[in-house]
Coordinates of C-alpha atoms and ligand atoms in Angstrom, one line a residue:
M1 CA 0.1 0.3 0.2
R2 CA 1.3 3.6 -1.1
I3 CA 0.4 6.7 1.4
P4 CA 0.4 10.3 -0.2
A5 CA 3.0 12.3 0.0
A6 CA 0.8 14.6 3.0
L7 CA -1.2 11.6 4.8
L8 CA 2.2 11.0 5.3
S9 CA 3.0 14.4 6.9
L10 CA 0.0 15.3 8.4
L11 CA 1.1 11.1 10.2
L12 CA 4.3 12.7 11.4
A13 CA 3.3 16.0 13.0
A14 CA 0.8 13.5 15.0
S15 CA 3.4 11.5 15.8
L16 CA 5.6 14.8 16.5
A17 CA 2.3 16.1 18.8
G18 CA 2.0 13.2 20.2
Q19 CA 6.2 13.3 21.9
G20 CA 6.2 9.4 21.9
P21 CA 9.0 7.7 21.4
P22 CA 10.6 9.2 17.6
S23 CA 11.1 6.2 14.6
V24 CA 14.3 4.1 15.5
K25 CA 13.6 1.6 12.6
D26 CA 16.7 3.2 10.0
Q27 CA 18.9 3.5 13.8
A28 CA 18.4 -0.3 13.4
R29 CA 19.0 -0.9 10.4
R30 CA 22.1 0.0 10.4
Y31 CA 22.5 -2.5 13.9
V32 CA 20.7 -4.9 11.6
D33 CA 23.5 -3.9 9.0
T34 CA 27.0 -4.1 10.9
L35 CA 26.0 -7.2 13.1
A36 CA 24.4 -9.7 10.1
G37 CA 27.7 -7.7 7.9
P38 CA 30.2 -10.4 6.9
A39 CA 33.0 -8.7 10.1
F40 CA 31.1 -10.7 12.1
H41 CA 31.0 -13.8 10.1
G42 CA 27.9 -15.2 11.1
R43 CA 28.3 -14.5 15.1
G44 CA 29.3 -17.9 15.9
Y45 CA 32.5 -20.5 16.2
V46 CA 34.3 -19.5 13.5
H47 CA 36.8 -16.5 13.7
G48 CA 35.9 -15.8 16.3
G49 CA 32.5 -13.9 15.3
D50 CA 30.7 -14.1 18.5
S51 CA 33.1 -13.2 19.8
L52 CA 33.3 -9.7 18.0
A53 CA 29.9 -9.0 17.9
A54 CA 30.3 -9.7 22.4
E55 CA 32.5 -6.6 21.6
W56 CA 30.6 -4.7 19.4
I57 CA 27.6 -4.6 21.5
A58 CA 29.6 -4.0 24.8
R59 CA 30.5 -0.9 23.0
Q60 CA 27.4 0.5 22.6
F61 CA 26.5 -0.5 25.6
N62 CA 28.9 1.9 26.7
R63 CA 27.7 4.6 24.4
I64 CA 24.0 4.8 25.1
G65 CA 25.3 4.5 29.3
L66 CA 24.1 1.7 31.2
A67 CA 25.5 0.3 34.4
P68 CA 27.5 -3.4 34.3
L69 CA 26.6 -5.7 36.9
N70 CA 28.2 -6.6 39.4
G71 CA 30.9 -4.4 37.9
T72 CA 31.4 -6.6 35.1
R73 CA 29.9 -6.0 31.3
F74 CA 29.8 -10.3 30.6
E75 CA 28.7 -13.4 31.7
P76 CA 31.9 -16.2 30.3
F77 CA 30.5 -19.8 29.8
T78 CA 31.4 -22.4 27.8
F79 CA 30.4 -25.0 25.5
P80 CA 31.1 -27.5 23.2
V81 CA 31.4 -26.8 18.9
N82 CA 31.7 -28.1 16.3
A83 CA 32.3 -25.9 13.1
F84 CA 33.3 -25.7 10.2
A85 CA 36.8 -23.0 9.5
D86 CA 38.5 -23.6 6.2
S87 CA 36.0 -23.8 3.6
I88 CA 34.5 -26.5 2.3
A89 CA 34.4 -28.9 -1.2
F90 CA 31.5 -30.8 -2.8
S91 CA 31.5 -32.2 -6.2
V92 CA 29.2 -35.1 -8.2
D93 CA 30.2 -36.5 -10.8
G94 CA 32.4 -33.4 -11.7
H95 CA 30.0 -31.0 -11.2
L96 CA 30.6 -28.6 -8.5
L97 CA 27.2 -27.4 -5.7
T98 CA 27.7 -24.8 -4.0
P99 CA 27.2 -24.8 0.0
G100 CA 24.3 -23.2 2.6
V101 CA 22.4 -23.5 -1.3
D102 CA 22.6 -27.1 -2.9
Y103 CA 24.3 -28.7 0.1
L104 CA 24.6 -28.3 3.8
V105 CA 27.2 -29.7 5.9
D106 CA 25.2 -31.6 8.7
P107 CA 26.4 -29.8 12.2
S108 CA 27.0 -32.7 13.8
S109 CA 29.3 -33.7 10.3
G110 CA 33.2 -35.2 11.2
R111 CA 36.1 -35.3 8.0
S112 CA 36.4 -36.7 4.6
T113 CA 38.4 -35.5 2.1
G114 CA 39.0 -37.3 -1.6
T115 CA 37.1 -39.5 -4.1
F116 CA 34.8 -41.3 -3.1
S117 CA 32.3 -43.6 -5.2
L118 CA 29.1 -43.6 -4.5
V119 CA 27.0 -46.2 -3.0
H120 CA 22.9 -45.8 -2.4
L121 CA 20.7 -46.5 0.0
K122 CA 17.3 -47.7 0.6
L123 CA 15.6 -47.5 3.7
A124 CA 15.5 -51.4 3.4
D125 CA 19.2 -51.9 3.1
L126 CA 19.5 -50.9 6.8
L127 CA 16.1 -52.2 8.6
S128 CA 17.5 -56.0 8.9
P129 CA 20.6 -56.9 10.9
E130 CA 21.9 -58.9 8.1
R131 CA 21.4 -56.7 5.3
K132 CA 22.6 -53.9 7.5
A133 CA 25.6 -56.2 7.8
M134 CA 26.0 -57.1 4.4
T135 CA 25.5 -52.7 3.1
L136 CA 28.1 -51.8 5.7
G137 CA 30.7 -54.8 4.5
V138 CA 30.2 -52.4 0.2
V139 CA 30.0 -49.3 2.2
M140 CA 33.7 -49.1 3.2
G141 CA 35.9 -46.9 1.8
R142 CA 33.1 -45.5 -0.4
A143 CA 30.4 -42.4 0.8
A144 CA 26.5 -43.4 0.8
V145 CA 23.7 -41.7 0.6
L146 CA 20.5 -41.8 1.7
H147 CA 17.1 -42.6 -0.3
F148 CA 15.1 -42.7 2.0
P149 CA 10.5 -42.2 2.1
R150 CA 10.2 -38.2 3.5
T151 CA 8.7 -38.6 6.9
A152 CA 7.1 -36.1 9.2
N153 CA 7.0 -38.5 11.7
A154 CA 9.2 -38.1 15.0
D155 CA 10.0 -41.7 15.3
T156 CA 10.9 -42.8 11.4
L157 CA 13.2 -39.3 11.9
A158 CA 14.7 -41.1 14.9
L159 CA 15.7 -44.0 12.9
Y160 CA 16.9 -42.8 10.1
K161 CA 18.9 -40.2 12.1
A162 CA 20.5 -43.6 13.9
L163 CA 21.2 -45.1 11.0
E164 CA 22.7 -42.8 9.9
D165 CA 24.7 -42.0 12.3
E166 CA 25.6 -45.5 12.5
L167 CA 27.0 -45.8 8.9
A168 CA 29.0 -42.8 9.5
R169 CA 30.9 -44.6 11.3
Y170 CA 32.3 -46.3 8.7
A171 CA 32.4 -43.7 5.9
P172 CA 30.8 -40.2 4.4
V173 CA 27.4 -40.2 4.0
I174 CA 25.2 -38.1 2.0
R175 CA 21.6 -37.4 2.7
E176 CA 18.6 -35.8 0.3
G177 CA 16.8 -32.6 2.4
G178 CA 14.0 -30.7 1.2
K179 CA 13.3 -28.5 -1.4
K180 CA 14.1 -25.8 2.5
L181 CA 17.8 -26.7 3.7
T182 CA 17.8 -25.1 7.1
W183 CA 21.8 -25.2 9.4
S184 CA 21.5 -25.4 12.8
V185 CA 24.9 -25.5 15.6
G186 CA 26.2 -29.3 16.0
A187 CA 28.6 -30.3 19.5
A188 CA 29.9 -33.9 19.3
P189 CA 30.4 -34.4 16.1
A190 CA 30.8 -37.8 14.2
R191 CA 34.2 -39.7 12.8
N192 CA 33.3 -39.1 9.0
A193 CA 32.0 -36.5 7.1
M194 CA 28.0 -35.5 6.5
L195 CA 25.8 -33.9 4.2
E196 CA 22.9 -32.6 3.3
V197 CA 21.6 -32.9 -0.6
R198 CA 18.8 -29.9 -1.6
E199 CA 15.8 -32.1 -3.2
G200 CA 16.9 -32.5 -6.3
A201 CA 21.1 -31.1 -6.4
L202 CA 22.3 -35.4 -6.2
P203 CA 21.5 -37.5 -8.7
D204 CA 20.3 -41.7 -8.5
S205 CA 22.2 -41.6 -10.9
A206 CA 25.8 -40.0 -9.8
R207 CA 28.0 -42.2 -9.5
T208 CA 31.6 -40.2 -8.1
A209 CA 31.8 -37.5 -5.3
D210 CA 34.7 -35.0 -4.7
I211 CA 34.7 -34.5 -0.7
R212 CA 36.3 -31.8 1.3
V213 CA 35.1 -31.4 4.9
V214 CA 37.4 -31.0 8.2
N215 CA 35.9 -30.0 11.1
R216 CA 37.0 -28.6 14.4
F217 CA 35.5 -29.3 17.8
N218 CA 36.7 -27.1 20.2
P219 CA 34.6 -29.1 24.2
R220 CA 35.2 -25.8 25.5
H221 CA 34.6 -22.9 23.4
E222 CA 34.7 -19.5 25.0
A223 CA 31.4 -17.5 25.2
R224 CA 30.0 -14.1 26.9
N225 CA 26.0 -12.8 27.9
V226 CA 26.1 -8.9 27.4
W227 CA 25.0 -7.0 29.6
G228 CA 23.4 -3.2 30.9
V229 CA 21.9 -1.7 33.9
A230 CA 19.2 0.8 33.2
R231 CA 18.3 2.0 36.8
A232 CA 14.2 2.6 38.2
K233 CA 14.0 5.6 38.3
G234 CA 13.2 6.2 42.3
R235 CA 13.9 3.1 45.0
S236 CA 13.6 -0.3 43.4
K237 CA 14.5 -3.7 44.2
D238 CA 12.1 -5.6 41.0
W239 CA 14.1 -5.9 38.1
L240 CA 13.1 -6.0 34.5
L241 CA 14.6 -7.9 31.8
V242 CA 15.2 -7.3 28.1
T243 CA 16.5 -10.1 26.4
A244 CA 18.3 -11.3 22.7
H245 CA 20.7 -13.6 21.3
Y246 CA 23.6 -12.2 19.8
D247 CA 24.8 -15.3 18.3
H248 CA 23.8 -16.9 14.9
L249 CA 25.3 -19.9 13.1
G250 CA 28.2 -18.1 11.8
M251 CA 29.9 -19.6 8.4
M252 CA 29.9 -23.1 6.8
G253 CA 34.0 -23.4 4.9
Q254 CA 33.2 -20.1 3.4
A255 CA 29.6 -20.2 3.4
L256 CA 27.9 -17.1 5.7
F257 CA 24.7 -16.9 7.7
P258 CA 24.2 -14.0 7.9
G259 CA 21.3 -13.9 10.5
A260 CA 19.7 -10.3 10.1
N261 CA 16.3 -11.4 11.2
D262 CA 18.0 -14.2 13.5
N263 CA 18.7 -11.9 16.2
A264 CA 20.3 -8.9 14.9
S265 CA 16.2 -7.9 14.7
G266 CA 16.0 -7.8 17.9
V267 CA 19.6 -7.2 19.4
A268 CA 18.8 -4.1 16.8
M269 CA 15.6 -3.8 19.2
L270 CA 16.6 -5.1 22.4
L271 CA 19.0 -1.1 21.7
S272 CA 16.4 1.0 21.3
L273 CA 14.3 -0.4 24.0
A274 CA 18.1 0.2 26.2
E275 CA 18.1 3.2 24.7
W276 CA 14.7 4.6 25.8
F277 CA 15.1 3.9 29.2
K278 CA 17.8 5.0 30.0
K279 CA 16.6 8.7 28.8
H280 CA 13.3 7.7 29.8
P281 CA 13.9 5.7 33.5
A282 CA 10.8 2.7 34.0
K283 CA 9.8 1.9 37.3
V284 CA 11.6 -0.5 38.1
N285 CA 15.5 -1.2 37.1
I286 CA 15.7 -3.6 33.9
L287 CA 19.0 -5.5 32.8
F288 CA 19.9 -5.9 29.1
V289 CA 21.1 -9.3 28.3
A290 CA 21.9 -10.1 25.3
F291 CA 22.2 -13.8 25.4
A292 CA 25.2 -16.1 23.5
G293 CA 25.1 -19.4 22.7
E294 CA 21.4 -19.5 21.6
E295 CA 21.2 -21.6 18.7
A296 CA 23.3 -24.5 20.0
G297 CA 20.3 -24.8 22.8
L298 CA 19.9 -21.7 24.6
K299 CA 23.8 -21.7 26.7
G300 CA 23.1 -18.4 28.0
S301 CA 20.1 -18.4 29.1
E302 CA 20.9 -21.7 31.1
W303 CA 24.1 -20.1 32.3
F304 CA 22.1 -17.0 33.0
V305 CA 19.5 -18.5 35.6
V306 CA 22.2 -21.4 36.6
D307 CA 24.5 -18.4 37.3
R308 CA 22.2 -16.6 39.0
P309 CA 23.9 -12.9 39.0
L310 CA 20.6 -11.1 40.7
D311 CA 18.3 -12.3 42.5
L312 CA 16.1 -13.8 40.5
S313 CA 13.1 -13.7 42.2
R314 CA 12.9 -10.4 41.9
I315 CA 12.2 -10.4 38.2
K316 CA 9.2 -9.2 37.3
L317 CA 8.9 -10.1 33.7
V318 CA 11.7 -11.7 31.4
L319 CA 10.5 -10.1 27.5
N320 CA 13.2 -11.6 25.1
L321 CA 12.7 -10.7 21.8
D322 CA 13.8 -13.5 18.8
L323 CA 13.0 -12.3 14.8
N324 CA 11.7 -9.1 15.8
G325 CA 12.4 -7.8 12.0
T326 CA 9.3 -8.0 9.9
G327 CA 5.3 -7.2 11.2
E328 CA 3.5 -7.4 8.0
E329 CA 1.3 -10.2 10.0
G330 CA 1.1 -8.5 13.8
I331 CA 3.2 -10.8 16.8
T332 CA 3.3 -13.7 17.8
V333 CA 3.5 -13.8 22.3
V334 CA 4.6 -17.0 22.8
N335 CA 3.9 -18.0 27.3
A336 CA 1.0 -15.4 26.2
T337 CA -1.4 -18.1 28.0
E338 CA 0.9 -18.1 31.4
Q339 CA 0.7 -14.8 31.2
K340 CA -2.1 -13.8 30.1
A341 CA -2.4 -10.2 31.9
V342 CA 1.2 -8.7 29.6
Y343 CA -0.8 -10.5 27.3
D344 CA -4.2 -8.7 28.0
K345 CA -1.7 -5.3 28.4
L346 CA -0.4 -5.9 25.4
V347 CA -3.6 -6.0 23.4
A348 CA -5.2 -3.2 25.1
I349 CA -1.4 -0.9 23.8
N350 CA -2.5 -1.8 20.4
A351 CA -5.8 -1.7 20.7
K352 CA -5.3 1.2 21.8
S353 CA -2.6 2.4 19.2
G354 CA -3.0 0.3 16.1
D355 CA 0.6 0.1 15.7
L356 CA 0.5 -3.7 15.2
P357 CA -1.7 -5.9 12.8
Q358 CA -2.7 -8.7 15.2
V359 CA -0.8 -9.4 18.7
K360 CA -1.2 -13.3 18.3
A361 CA -2.1 -15.4 21.8
R362 CA 0.7 -19.0 21.4
G363 CA 1.7 -21.4 25.2
P364 CA 4.9 -22.0 26.7
A365 CA 7.2 -23.2 23.8
C366 CA 10.7 -23.9 24.4
N367 CA 12.1 -21.5 21.3
S368 CA 14.4 -19.4 22.6
D369 CA 15.9 -17.6 25.8
H370 CA 12.3 -16.9 27.7
C371 CA 12.6 -20.3 28.5
P372 CA 15.2 -21.5 31.4
F373 CA 13.4 -18.6 32.8
V374 CA 9.8 -20.2 32.6
Q375 CA 11.0 -23.4 33.6
K376 CA 12.4 -22.1 37.2
G377 CA 9.2 -20.7 37.5
I378 CA 9.9 -16.3 36.5
P379 CA 7.4 -14.9 34.1
A380 CA 8.7 -13.9 30.8
I381 CA 8.1 -13.9 27.7
F382 CA 9.4 -14.5 23.8
V383 CA 7.6 -12.3 20.5
Y384 CA 9.0 -12.8 17.4
T385 CA 7.3 -11.0 14.6
M386 CA 5.1 -12.5 11.0
G387 CA 4.7 -12.3 8.2
G388 CA 7.5 -10.7 5.6
V389 CA 10.0 -13.0 4.5
S390 CA 10.0 -16.5 5.5
Y391 CA 14.5 -16.9 5.2
Y392 CA 15.4 -18.3 8.5
H393 CA 18.0 -20.6 9.8
D394 CA 19.6 -20.3 6.1
V395 CA 21.9 -18.0 3.7
N396 CA 19.2 -15.7 2.7
D397 CA 18.6 -14.1 6.1
R398 CA 20.0 -11.1 5.2
P399 CA 20.3 -7.5 5.9
E400 CA 18.9 -6.4 2.3
T401 CA 15.8 -9.0 2.6
L402 CA 14.7 -8.1 5.9
P403 CA 12.0 -5.3 5.9
L404 CA 11.8 -4.6 9.6
T405 CA 8.6 -3.7 8.9
K406 CA 6.9 -3.2 12.0
F407 CA 10.0 -2.7 13.6
D408 CA 8.5 1.5 15.4
G409 CA 5.0 -0.1 15.5
L410 CA 6.9 -3.1 17.5
Y411 CA 9.1 -1.0 19.1
R412 CA 6.4 1.6 21.1
T413 CA 4.3 -1.2 21.7
L414 CA 7.1 -2.5 24.1
V415 CA 8.2 1.0 25.2
A416 CA 4.7 1.3 26.3
L417 CA 5.1 -2.6 28.4
I418 CA 7.9 -1.9 29.8
G419 CA 7.2 1.8 30.6
G420 CA 3.9 -0.1 32.7
V421 CA 5.5 -2.4 34.9
K422 CA 6.0 -2.0 38.2
Ligands
ZN501 ZN1 17.4 -17.1 16.8

């Protein structure tokens, strides 16, 4: 929809007259460009990407004037990570495939380099013990291509995974994926390379593959949550946490996973809110936490509730921001059914402002950093935007394609919500 210029200036005048929070979208765009740019290497586990992002966020907190917590800006912890810093190559019958587009290296892939003849396997080749023993004999020294029937059944998928892991002890394994390739972060690596090819990228007739995949497993990757405090207006012992994870998937060889929506957008929202509440203190103290290790399994938030840098019983609300870069279809509030009063407040704020097309309630889900807090009985919600682009955990989640459509609307909504917490 196009808004006529006259109407636009009228709207602008109205919003200025209201003395509400100003637009933060342009600045958010710059934050996202920086965080999801090549200099931070996908904020993961190659070339120090996550650490560089942590330092950049700490500098922003310093600039905004947030106070440290317990005399420090960082909360360090470690966890195991399997990563792929070296460039990778995979060609089939001499045809070079594109990483991130035609194929993925499985996050828990091991190392394989060389030319392998391909053995095409069906599920039946692995089901009975006799047949499986024969198949494993044939696979030795070659690479296995798995043509398993597509399924969404969790038990069947678990069986596929177990068979794949078993095969990977003996040989590189290549599985056929769907049309959409979705990457993640792995821990304990397999002995050989494991690859997932996009549907149609590897014909049944393929004979040989050249594979160069070298993993680097770090059992104690050092990561840091970054935090900053905006003090309450009066004296308050209570806290509100605004959280967003800054880590993403890093790089898979030369393929960059920028993570613009996931979650440079949430960090941009967190920084925007930090700037507002530093200048306009709330009724409670606000701790802004940029979490590390979310994509590796909520490592940063899990550590926070164990480490307990503040009295957890004093936390009135955790507002977790992840995937805040669209909004064409409004927002979803995860754990809304358990935090009915907070959800109702959001709905009421939006009913007045009309900033968002929809404020949708969702039940509990352990799908982002609010979850470890919920599990400790601390009130927490997770807000993500809906609609617009749907790139997720892939090479296309880039700043250039991220619309930030309702960024200002969501920002104003959250300013109103946080301002009302006491
Ligand atoms: Zn995320």
